[in-house]
Coordinates of C-alpha atoms in Angstrom, one line a residue:
M1 CA 2.6 -22.8 8.1
L2 CA 3.9 -19.6 6.4
Y3 CA 2.6 -16.2 7.3
A4 CA 3.0 -12.9 5.5
I5 CA 3.5 -9.9 7.7
M6 CA 2.8 -6.8 5.7
A7 CA 3.4 -3.4 7.3
V8 CA 2.7 0.2 6.2
D9 CA 4.9 2.9 7.6
V10 CA 3.8 6.2 9.0
P11 CA 4.9 9.2 6.9
D12 CA 8.5 10.2 7.2
S13 CA 9.5 7.1 9.1
L14 CA 13.2 6.9 8.1
S15 CA 14.7 8.3 11.4
L16 CA 12.4 6.1 13.5
R17 CA 13.5 3.1 11.3
Q18 CA 17.2 3.9 11.7
Q19 CA 16.9 4.0 15.5
A20 CA 15.0 0.7 15.8
R21 CA 16.8 -1.1 13.0
P22 CA 19.4 -3.1 15.0
A23 CA 16.8 -4.6 17.3
H24 CA 14.4 -5.3 14.3
L25 CA 17.2 -7.0 12.4
A26 CA 18.2 -9.1 15.4
R27 CA 14.7 -10.7 15.5
L28 CA 14.8 -11.4 11.8
Q29 CA 18.3 -13.0 12.2
A30 CA 16.9 -15.2 14.9
L31 CA 14.1 -16.4 12.6
Q32 CA 16.7 -17.1 9.9
A33 CA 18.9 -19.0 12.3
D34 CA 15.9 -21.2 13.2
G35 CA 15.4 -21.9 9.5
R36 CA 11.9 -20.2 9.5
L37 CA 12.5 -17.0 7.5
V38 CA 11.6 -17.1 3.8
L39 CA 12.2 -13.5 3.0
A40 CA 12.1 -10.0 4.6
G41 CA 12.7 -6.5 3.5
P42 CA 11.4 -3.0 3.2
H43 CA 9.4 -1.3 0.4
P44 CA 11.4 1.7 -0.9
A45 CA 9.3 4.9 -1.0
L46 CA 10.8 5.5 -4.5
D47 CA 11.2 3.2 -7.5
S48 CA 14.8 2.6 -6.4
A49 CA 16.7 0.0 -4.4
E50 CA 18.4 2.9 -2.6
P51 CA 15.7 5.6 -1.9
G52 CA 17.9 7.8 0.2
A53 CA 16.1 10.4 2.3
A54 CA 12.7 9.3 0.8
G55 CA 13.1 6.2 3.0
F56 CA 10.6 3.4 3.0
S57 CA 6.8 3.0 2.9
G58 CA 6.5 -0.4 4.6
S59 CA 7.9 -3.9 5.1
L60 CA 7.2 -7.5 4.2
V61 CA 8.2 -10.6 6.2
V62 CA 7.3 -14.1 5.1
A63 CA 8.2 -16.7 7.8
E64 CA 7.0 -19.9 9.4
F65 CA 5.1 -19.9 12.6
P66 CA 3.0 -22.6 14.4
D67 CA -0.2 -20.6 13.9
L68 CA -1.7 -17.2 13.2
A69 CA -1.8 -16.2 16.8
V70 CA 1.9 -16.8 17.2
A71 CA 2.6 -14.9 14.0
Q72 CA 0.5 -12.0 15.1
A73 CA 2.2 -11.9 18.5
W74 CA 5.6 -11.9 16.8
A75 CA 4.5 -9.0 14.6
D76 CA 3.1 -7.1 17.5
A77 CA 6.4 -7.4 19.4
D78 CA 8.5 -5.9 16.5
P79 CA 10.7 -3.1 17.6
Y80 CA 9.4 -1.1 14.6
Q81 CA 6.0 -1.3 16.2
A82 CA 7.3 0.0 19.6
A83 CA 9.2 2.8 17.8
G84 CA 6.1 4.0 16.0
V85 CA 7.4 3.1 12.5
Y86 CA 4.3 1.2 11.4
Q87 CA 0.9 2.7 11.1
Q88 CA -0.7 -0.6 10.1
V89 CA 0.3 -4.3 10.2
T90 CA -1.6 -7.1 8.6
V91 CA -0.7 -10.8 9.2
K92 CA -2.1 -13.4 6.9
P93 CA -1.5 -17.1 6.1
F94 CA 0.7 -17.5 3.1
K95 CA 0.9 -20.4 0.7
Q96 CA 4.2 -20.5 -1.2
V97 CA 3.9 -21.8 -4.8
F98 CA 7.1 -20.6 -6.3
P99 CA 10.0 -21.2 -6.1

C-alpha cells in the first residue's frame, strides 16, 4: 500500500537540511531503486522552485510500504529527523487516483 509521509520543518532549517541531505537522498534513492517511490520533494518556503536562503518548510514522500508500522518506522529513521530538521511528521495511508 502507498503511504504519504508529510513533514513540517523547524524554523530556519536550511543549514540542518544541507548537512543531512546526502544521507536523506540515499534512503530515497534506495526506495526508488526498489520501485517503491512514487514521489518525493521539499516544500519551498517561498512561492518559488528555488527559494534560496528562505529554504523549505517541509517535505512530502509518497512510497509503498508493507503496512503503516513499517512506513512509520522508515519515517522515524530519516536522517532529517535525527538532524532536527523536522518538527512534525505525519504518516498516512494514501490512495493514488491519478495518474
